[in-house]
Coordinates of C-alpha atoms in Angstrom, one line a residue:
X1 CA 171.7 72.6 97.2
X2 CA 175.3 73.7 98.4
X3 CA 178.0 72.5 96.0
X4 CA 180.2 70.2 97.5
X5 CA 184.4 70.1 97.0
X6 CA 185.0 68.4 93.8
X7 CA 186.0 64.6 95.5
X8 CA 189.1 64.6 93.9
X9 CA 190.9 67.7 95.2
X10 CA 189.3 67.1 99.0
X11 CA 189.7 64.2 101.0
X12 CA 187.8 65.8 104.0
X13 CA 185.0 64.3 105.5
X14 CA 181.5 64.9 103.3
X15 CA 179.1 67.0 105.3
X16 CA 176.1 64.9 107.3
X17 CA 173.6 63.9 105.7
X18 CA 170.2 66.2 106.7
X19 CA 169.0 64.5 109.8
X20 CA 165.2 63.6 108.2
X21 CA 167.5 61.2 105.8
X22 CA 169.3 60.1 109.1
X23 CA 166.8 59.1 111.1
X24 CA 165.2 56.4 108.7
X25 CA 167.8 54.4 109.9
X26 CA 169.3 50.9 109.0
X27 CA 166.2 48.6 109.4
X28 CA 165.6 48.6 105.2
X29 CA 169.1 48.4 105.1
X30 CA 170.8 48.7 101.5
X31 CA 169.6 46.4 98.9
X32 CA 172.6 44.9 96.9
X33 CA 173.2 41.8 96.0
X34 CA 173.4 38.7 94.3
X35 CA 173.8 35.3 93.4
X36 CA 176.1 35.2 90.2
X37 CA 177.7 31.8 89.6
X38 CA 178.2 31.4 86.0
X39 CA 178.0 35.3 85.4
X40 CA 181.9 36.2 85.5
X41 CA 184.8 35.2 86.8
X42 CA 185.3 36.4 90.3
X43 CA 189.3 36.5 89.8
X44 CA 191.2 38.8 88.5
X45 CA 194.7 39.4 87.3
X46 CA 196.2 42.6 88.9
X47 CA 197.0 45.0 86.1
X48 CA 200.2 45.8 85.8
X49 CA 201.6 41.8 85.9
X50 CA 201.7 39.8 89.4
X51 CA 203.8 37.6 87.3
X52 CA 200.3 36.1 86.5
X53 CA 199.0 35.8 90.3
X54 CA 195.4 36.3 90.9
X55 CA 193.3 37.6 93.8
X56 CA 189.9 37.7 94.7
X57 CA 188.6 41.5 93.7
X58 CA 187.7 42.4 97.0
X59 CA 191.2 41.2 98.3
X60 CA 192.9 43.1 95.1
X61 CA 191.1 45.8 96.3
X62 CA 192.0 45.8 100.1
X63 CA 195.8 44.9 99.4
X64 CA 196.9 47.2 96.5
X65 CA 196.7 50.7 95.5
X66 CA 194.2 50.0 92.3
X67 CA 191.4 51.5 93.8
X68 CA 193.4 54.5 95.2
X69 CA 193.6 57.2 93.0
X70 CA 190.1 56.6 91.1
X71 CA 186.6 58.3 91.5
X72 CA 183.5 56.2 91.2
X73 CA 180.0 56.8 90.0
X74 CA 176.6 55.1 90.5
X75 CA 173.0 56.1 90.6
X76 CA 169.6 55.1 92.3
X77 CA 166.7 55.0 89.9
X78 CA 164.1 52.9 89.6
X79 CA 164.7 52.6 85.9
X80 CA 162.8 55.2 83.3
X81 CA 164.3 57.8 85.0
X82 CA 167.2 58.7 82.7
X83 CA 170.1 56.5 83.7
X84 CA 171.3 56.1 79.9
X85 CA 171.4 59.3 79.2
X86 CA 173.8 60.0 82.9
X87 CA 175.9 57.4 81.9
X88 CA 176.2 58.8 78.2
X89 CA 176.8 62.6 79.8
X90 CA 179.5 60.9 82.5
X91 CA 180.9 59.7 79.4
X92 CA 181.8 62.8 78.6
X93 CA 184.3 63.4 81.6
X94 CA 188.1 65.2 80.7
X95 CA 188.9 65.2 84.7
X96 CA 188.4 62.8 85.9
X97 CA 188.8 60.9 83.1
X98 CA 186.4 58.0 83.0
X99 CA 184.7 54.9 82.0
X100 CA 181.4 55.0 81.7
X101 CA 178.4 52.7 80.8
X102 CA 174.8 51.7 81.5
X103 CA 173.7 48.4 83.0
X104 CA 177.2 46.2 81.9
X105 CA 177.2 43.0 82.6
X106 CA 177.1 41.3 84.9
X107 CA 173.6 43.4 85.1
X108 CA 173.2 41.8 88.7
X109 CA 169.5 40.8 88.2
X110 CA 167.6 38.0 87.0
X111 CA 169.2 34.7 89.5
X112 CA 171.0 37.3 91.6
X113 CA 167.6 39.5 92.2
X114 CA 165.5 36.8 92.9
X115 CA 168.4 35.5 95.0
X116 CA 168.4 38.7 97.0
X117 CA 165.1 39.3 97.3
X118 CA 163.0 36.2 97.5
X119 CA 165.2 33.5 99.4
X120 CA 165.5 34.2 103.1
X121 CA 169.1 34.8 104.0
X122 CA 170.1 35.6 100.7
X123 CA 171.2 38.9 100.9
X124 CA 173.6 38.0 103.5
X125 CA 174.6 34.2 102.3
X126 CA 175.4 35.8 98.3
X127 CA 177.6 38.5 99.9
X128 CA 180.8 37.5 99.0
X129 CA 179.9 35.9 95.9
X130 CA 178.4 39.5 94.6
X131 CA 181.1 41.5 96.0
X132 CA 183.5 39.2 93.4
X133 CA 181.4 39.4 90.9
X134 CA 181.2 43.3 90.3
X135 CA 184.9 44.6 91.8
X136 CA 186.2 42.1 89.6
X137 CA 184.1 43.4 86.6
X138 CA 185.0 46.4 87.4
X139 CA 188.3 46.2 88.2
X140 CA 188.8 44.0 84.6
X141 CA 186.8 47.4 82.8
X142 CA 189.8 49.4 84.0
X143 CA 192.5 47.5 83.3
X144 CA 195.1 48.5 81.1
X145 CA 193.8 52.0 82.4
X146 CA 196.2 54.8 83.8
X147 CA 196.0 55.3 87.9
X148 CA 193.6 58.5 87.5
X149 CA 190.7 57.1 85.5
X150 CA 187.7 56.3 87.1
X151 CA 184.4 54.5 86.5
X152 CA 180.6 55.6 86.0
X153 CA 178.1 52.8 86.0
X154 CA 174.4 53.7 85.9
X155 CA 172.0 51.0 86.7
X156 CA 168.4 50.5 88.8
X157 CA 169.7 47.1 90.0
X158 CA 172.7 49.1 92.0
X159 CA 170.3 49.7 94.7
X160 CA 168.6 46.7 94.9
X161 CA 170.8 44.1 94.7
X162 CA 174.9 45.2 95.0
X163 CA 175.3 48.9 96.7
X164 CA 176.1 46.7 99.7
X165 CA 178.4 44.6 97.8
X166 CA 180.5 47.5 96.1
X167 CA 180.4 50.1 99.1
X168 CA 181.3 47.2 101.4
X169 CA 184.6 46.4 99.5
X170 CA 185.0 50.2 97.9
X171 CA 183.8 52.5 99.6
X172 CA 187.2 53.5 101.6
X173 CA 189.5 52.2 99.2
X174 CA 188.8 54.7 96.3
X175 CA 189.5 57.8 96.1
X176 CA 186.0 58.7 96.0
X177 CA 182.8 57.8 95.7
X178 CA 179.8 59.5 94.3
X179 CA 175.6 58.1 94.1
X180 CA 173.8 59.9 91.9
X181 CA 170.0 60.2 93.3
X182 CA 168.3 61.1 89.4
X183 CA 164.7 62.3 90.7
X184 CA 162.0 62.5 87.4
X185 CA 158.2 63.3 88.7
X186 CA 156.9 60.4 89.7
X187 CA 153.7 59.8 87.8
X188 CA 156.3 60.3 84.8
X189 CA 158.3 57.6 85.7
X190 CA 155.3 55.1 86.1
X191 CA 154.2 56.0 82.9
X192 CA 156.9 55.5 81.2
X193 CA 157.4 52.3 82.5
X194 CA 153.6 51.2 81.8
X195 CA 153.9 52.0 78.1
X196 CA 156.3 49.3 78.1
X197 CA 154.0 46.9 79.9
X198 CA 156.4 46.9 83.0
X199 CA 154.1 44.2 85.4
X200 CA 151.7 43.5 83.2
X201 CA 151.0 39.5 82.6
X202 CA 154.0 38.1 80.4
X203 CA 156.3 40.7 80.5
X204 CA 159.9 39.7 80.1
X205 CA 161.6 42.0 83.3
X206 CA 159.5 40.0 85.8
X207 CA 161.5 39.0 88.7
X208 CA 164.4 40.0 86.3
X209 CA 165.0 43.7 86.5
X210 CA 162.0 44.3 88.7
X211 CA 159.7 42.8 91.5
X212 CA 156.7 43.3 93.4
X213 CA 157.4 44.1 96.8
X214 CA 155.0 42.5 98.6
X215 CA 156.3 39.2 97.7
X216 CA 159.8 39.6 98.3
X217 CA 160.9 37.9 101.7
X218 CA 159.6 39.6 105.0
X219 CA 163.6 40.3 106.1
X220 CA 163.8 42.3 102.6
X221 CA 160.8 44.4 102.8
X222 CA 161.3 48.1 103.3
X223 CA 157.8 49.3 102.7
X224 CA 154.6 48.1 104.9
X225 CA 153.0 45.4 102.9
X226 CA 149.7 47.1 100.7
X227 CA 146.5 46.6 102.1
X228 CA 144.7 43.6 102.0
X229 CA 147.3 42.0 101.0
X230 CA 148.7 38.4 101.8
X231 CA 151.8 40.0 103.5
X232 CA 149.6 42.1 105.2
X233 CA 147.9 39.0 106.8
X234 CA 150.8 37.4 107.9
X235 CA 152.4 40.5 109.0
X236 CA 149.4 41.0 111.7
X237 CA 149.4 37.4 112.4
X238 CA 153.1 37.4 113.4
X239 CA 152.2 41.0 115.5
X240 CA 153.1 43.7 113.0
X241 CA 155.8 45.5 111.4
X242 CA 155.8 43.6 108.2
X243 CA 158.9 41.4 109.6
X244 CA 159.0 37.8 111.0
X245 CA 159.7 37.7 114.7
X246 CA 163.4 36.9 114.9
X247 CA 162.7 33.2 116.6
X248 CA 159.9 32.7 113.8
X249 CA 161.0 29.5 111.4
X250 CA 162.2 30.9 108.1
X251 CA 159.8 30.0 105.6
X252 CA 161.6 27.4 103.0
X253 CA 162.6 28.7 99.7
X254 CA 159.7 26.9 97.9
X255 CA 157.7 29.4 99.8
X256 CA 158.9 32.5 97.5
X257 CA 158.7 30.8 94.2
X258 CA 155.4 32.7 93.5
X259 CA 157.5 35.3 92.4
X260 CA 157.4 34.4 89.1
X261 CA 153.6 34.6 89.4
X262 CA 152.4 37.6 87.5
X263 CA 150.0 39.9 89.7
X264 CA 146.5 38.9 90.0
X265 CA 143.1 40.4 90.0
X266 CA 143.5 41.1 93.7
X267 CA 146.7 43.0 93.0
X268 CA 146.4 44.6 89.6
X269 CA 149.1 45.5 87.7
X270 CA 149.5 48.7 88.0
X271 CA 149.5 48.8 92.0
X272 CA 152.4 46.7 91.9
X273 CA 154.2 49.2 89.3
X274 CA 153.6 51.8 92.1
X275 CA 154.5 50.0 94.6
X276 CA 157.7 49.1 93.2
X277 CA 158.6 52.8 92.5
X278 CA 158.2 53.6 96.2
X279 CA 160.2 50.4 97.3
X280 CA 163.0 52.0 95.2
X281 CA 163.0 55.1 96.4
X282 CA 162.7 53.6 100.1
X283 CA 165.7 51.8 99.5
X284 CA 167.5 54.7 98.4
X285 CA 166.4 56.2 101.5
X286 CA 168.0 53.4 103.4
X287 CA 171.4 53.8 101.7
X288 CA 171.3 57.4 102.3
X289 CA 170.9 56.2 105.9
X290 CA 173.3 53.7 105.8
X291 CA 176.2 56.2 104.5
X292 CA 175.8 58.5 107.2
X293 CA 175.7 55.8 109.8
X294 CA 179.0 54.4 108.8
X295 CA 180.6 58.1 108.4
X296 CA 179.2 58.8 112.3
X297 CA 181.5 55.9 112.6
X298 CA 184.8 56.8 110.8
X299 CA 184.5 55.5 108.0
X300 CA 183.0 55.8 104.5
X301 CA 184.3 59.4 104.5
X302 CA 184.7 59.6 101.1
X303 CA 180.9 58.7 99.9
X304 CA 178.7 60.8 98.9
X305 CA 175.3 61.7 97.6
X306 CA 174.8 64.1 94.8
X307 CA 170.5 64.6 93.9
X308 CA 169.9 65.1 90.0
X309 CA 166.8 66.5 88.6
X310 CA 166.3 64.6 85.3
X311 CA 164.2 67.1 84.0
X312 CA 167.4 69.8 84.2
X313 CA 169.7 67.5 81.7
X314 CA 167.2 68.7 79.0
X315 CA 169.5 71.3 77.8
X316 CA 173.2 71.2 77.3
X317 CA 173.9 74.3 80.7
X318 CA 171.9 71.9 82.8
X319 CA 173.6 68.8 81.8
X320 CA 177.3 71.3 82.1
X321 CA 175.8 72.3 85.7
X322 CA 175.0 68.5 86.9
X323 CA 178.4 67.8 85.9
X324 CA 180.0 70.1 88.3
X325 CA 177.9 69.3 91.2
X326 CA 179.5 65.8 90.6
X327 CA 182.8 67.2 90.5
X328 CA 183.1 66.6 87.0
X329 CA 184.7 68.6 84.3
X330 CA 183.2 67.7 81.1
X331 CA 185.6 67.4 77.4
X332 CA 183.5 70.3 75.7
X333 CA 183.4 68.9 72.2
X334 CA 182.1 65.6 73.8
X335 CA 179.4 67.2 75.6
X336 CA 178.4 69.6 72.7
X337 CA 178.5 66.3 70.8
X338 CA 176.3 64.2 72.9
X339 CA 173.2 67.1 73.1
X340 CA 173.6 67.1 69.4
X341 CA 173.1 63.4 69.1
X342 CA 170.0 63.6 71.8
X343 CA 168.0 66.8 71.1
X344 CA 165.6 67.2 74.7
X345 CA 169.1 65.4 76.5
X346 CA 167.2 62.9 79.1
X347 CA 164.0 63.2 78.0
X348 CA 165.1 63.2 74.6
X349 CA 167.2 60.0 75.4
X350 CA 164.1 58.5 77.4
X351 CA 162.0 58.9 74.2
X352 CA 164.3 56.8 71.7
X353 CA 165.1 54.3 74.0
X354 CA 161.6 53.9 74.3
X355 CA 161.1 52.3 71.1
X356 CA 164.8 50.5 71.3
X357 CA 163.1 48.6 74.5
X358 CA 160.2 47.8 72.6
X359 CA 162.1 46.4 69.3
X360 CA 163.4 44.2 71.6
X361 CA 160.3 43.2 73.4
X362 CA 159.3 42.8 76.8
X363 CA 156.1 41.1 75.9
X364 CA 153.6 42.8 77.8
X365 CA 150.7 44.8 76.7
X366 CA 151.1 48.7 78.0
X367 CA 149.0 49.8 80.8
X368 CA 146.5 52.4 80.7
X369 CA 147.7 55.9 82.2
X370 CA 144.4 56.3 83.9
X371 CA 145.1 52.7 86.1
X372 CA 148.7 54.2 86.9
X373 CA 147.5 57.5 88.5
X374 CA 144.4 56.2 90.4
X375 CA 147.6 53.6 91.9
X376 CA 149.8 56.5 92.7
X377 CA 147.1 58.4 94.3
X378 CA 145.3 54.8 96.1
X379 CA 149.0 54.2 97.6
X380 CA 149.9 58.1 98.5
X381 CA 146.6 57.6 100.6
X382 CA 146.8 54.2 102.3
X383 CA 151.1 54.9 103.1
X384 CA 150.3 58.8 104.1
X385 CA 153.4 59.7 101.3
X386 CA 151.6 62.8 100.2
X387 CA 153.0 63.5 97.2
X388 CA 156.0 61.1 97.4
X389 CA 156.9 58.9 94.9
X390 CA 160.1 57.0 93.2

């Protein structure tokens, strides 16, 4: 992959975007949101004084230079696929300086996932109140801060529920902006995530840091609905496409509360794992999209998208090499420091917080690596993916 200008010593427009990414289009448009009353204060105090004035973050970021002079870092991942240890190695950074951290609050899931993806309209009627949310958490994680330092945030909820929220208010205010795409084989991924029992009846993370896509409202879906599924019913009652027609009556929010129903024996568990995987990475897909729609435009010119291969942070020239491809130059002793810490770096990461997820209990039993790869392969089949996974 060609390297691209390090973002902050070019502020030229980022080269398109390959046109396969382009034509997905906008119609699973990027999935970022929430609801967050009661989360964190959406009001923050401009650094720097404003004899105690406060603005909304989005309008602190529209009407002063805060944003100006700093780089900014997310990541699409699907969770499992090494965002802890990108966050750690970001952590790292001498220019630009930054701060770094995985999955801060406000985590943006839970009431603001099930917000997003389950209520019709909420996407769009949580806007504002998710855009407050996170610039303002952000902007309060950098304050005190010089003009130059920047800010890294890994999580798997940036793509599903506030990409929107930060690009919208961000995205040509900054100096920069950079989403990481971490790629890890898929079948690894889905693994990794059924040892912990991700889906499986009673697990803590339901409808908190992940969902089943076919139950998430029609306007949200990004993926055809699975076979023989309910959504797949209604979808060719309504005449296709997975979506409503636009004069259908919204269903009523009472309608999605089955969300919190763990799959059934029509939909086991680990065909909903799988199918979440691929709903992730058709989101990121869509953002791709998105991003070069909006630079065709004029704007957004200073977003990009940088692909990682997990597997090449395993060693400290890999994790060195990532780090310029980002633009990044890393503090040496910090680096050296951190593969130290985390012999195998992401994979080596991935294994010990393996067992930190598990002290602290999701509460469901693992499922069986067999079920996962006869899922991958059942869904490669019945979407046509091929190999393709999250």
């Amino acid at each position: 992959m060609a390297r691209y200008p390090p973002p902050r010593h070019s502020s030229r427009r980022s080269p398109p975007l390959p046109p396969a990414i382009r034509t997905l289009g906008l119609a699973a448009a990027v999935a970022a949101a929430g609801f967050a009353t009661g989360l964190v204060s959406s009001w923050v105090v401009p650094p720097g004084g404003g004899g105690g004035a406060t603005l909304s973050a989005a309008s602190y970021a529209e009407q002063t230079s805060f944003w100006r002079d700093r780089h900014l870092f997310f990541a699409v991942s699907p969770g499992r696929s090494g965002t802890h240890f990108l966050a750690s190695l970001l952590a790292t950074a001498a220019d630009p300086p930054l701060v770094a951290a995985h999955e801060p609050h406000p985590q943006m899931g839970g009431p603001v996932l099930r917000q997003v993806l389950y209520t019709p309209g909420g996407r769009a009627a949580s806007l504002a109140n998710r855009t407050e949310t996170k610039v303002g958490a952000m902007a309060r994680a950098l304050a005190g801060t010089t003009p130059g330092v920047g800010y890294a945030e890994t999580s798997h909820q940036f793509v599903v529920t506030w990409a929107d929220a930060v690009l919208g208010a961000l995205a040509d205010a900054a100096a920069g902006v950079t989403v990481v795409v971490l790629r890890r084989p898929p079948a690894d991924v889905a693994v990794s995530q059924a040892r912990l029992g991700w889906f499986s009846p009673g697990h803590s993370g339901w409808g908190v840091w992940y969902y089943d896509p076919a139950r998430v409202d029609a306007a949200e879906a990004v993926l055809p609905p699975p076979p023989g599924s309910a959504a797949a019913a209604a979808a060719a009652d309504s005449g296709g496409g997975g979506r409503r027609p636009a004069d259908a009556t919204p269903r009523p929010a009472a309608a999605t509360a089955d969300w919190a129903v763990p799959p059934g024996s029509s939909r086991p568990p680990a065909a909903a794992l799988v199918d979440y995987n691929l709903d992730v990475a058709a989101r990121g897909r869509a953002l791709a999209a998105t991003i070069a729609d909006r630079q065709a435009a004029g704007a957004w010119s200073r977003v990009r998208l940088v692909t990682v291969d997990v597997d090449s942070l395993g060693h400290l020239d890999g994790g060195r090499a990532a780090l310029a491809r980002l633009g990044v130059v890393p503090d040496e002793a910090r680096l050296a420091a951190l593969y130290a810490s985390a012999p195998g770096g992401a994979g080596g990461a991935a294994r010990n917080d393996r067992a930190d997820k598990k002290a602290r209990g999701g509460g469901g039993r693992a499922i069986s690596e067999a079920a996962v790869r006869r899922a991958l392969q059942a869904a490669a089949a019945a979407r046509g993916l091929g190999g393709e996974g999250g």
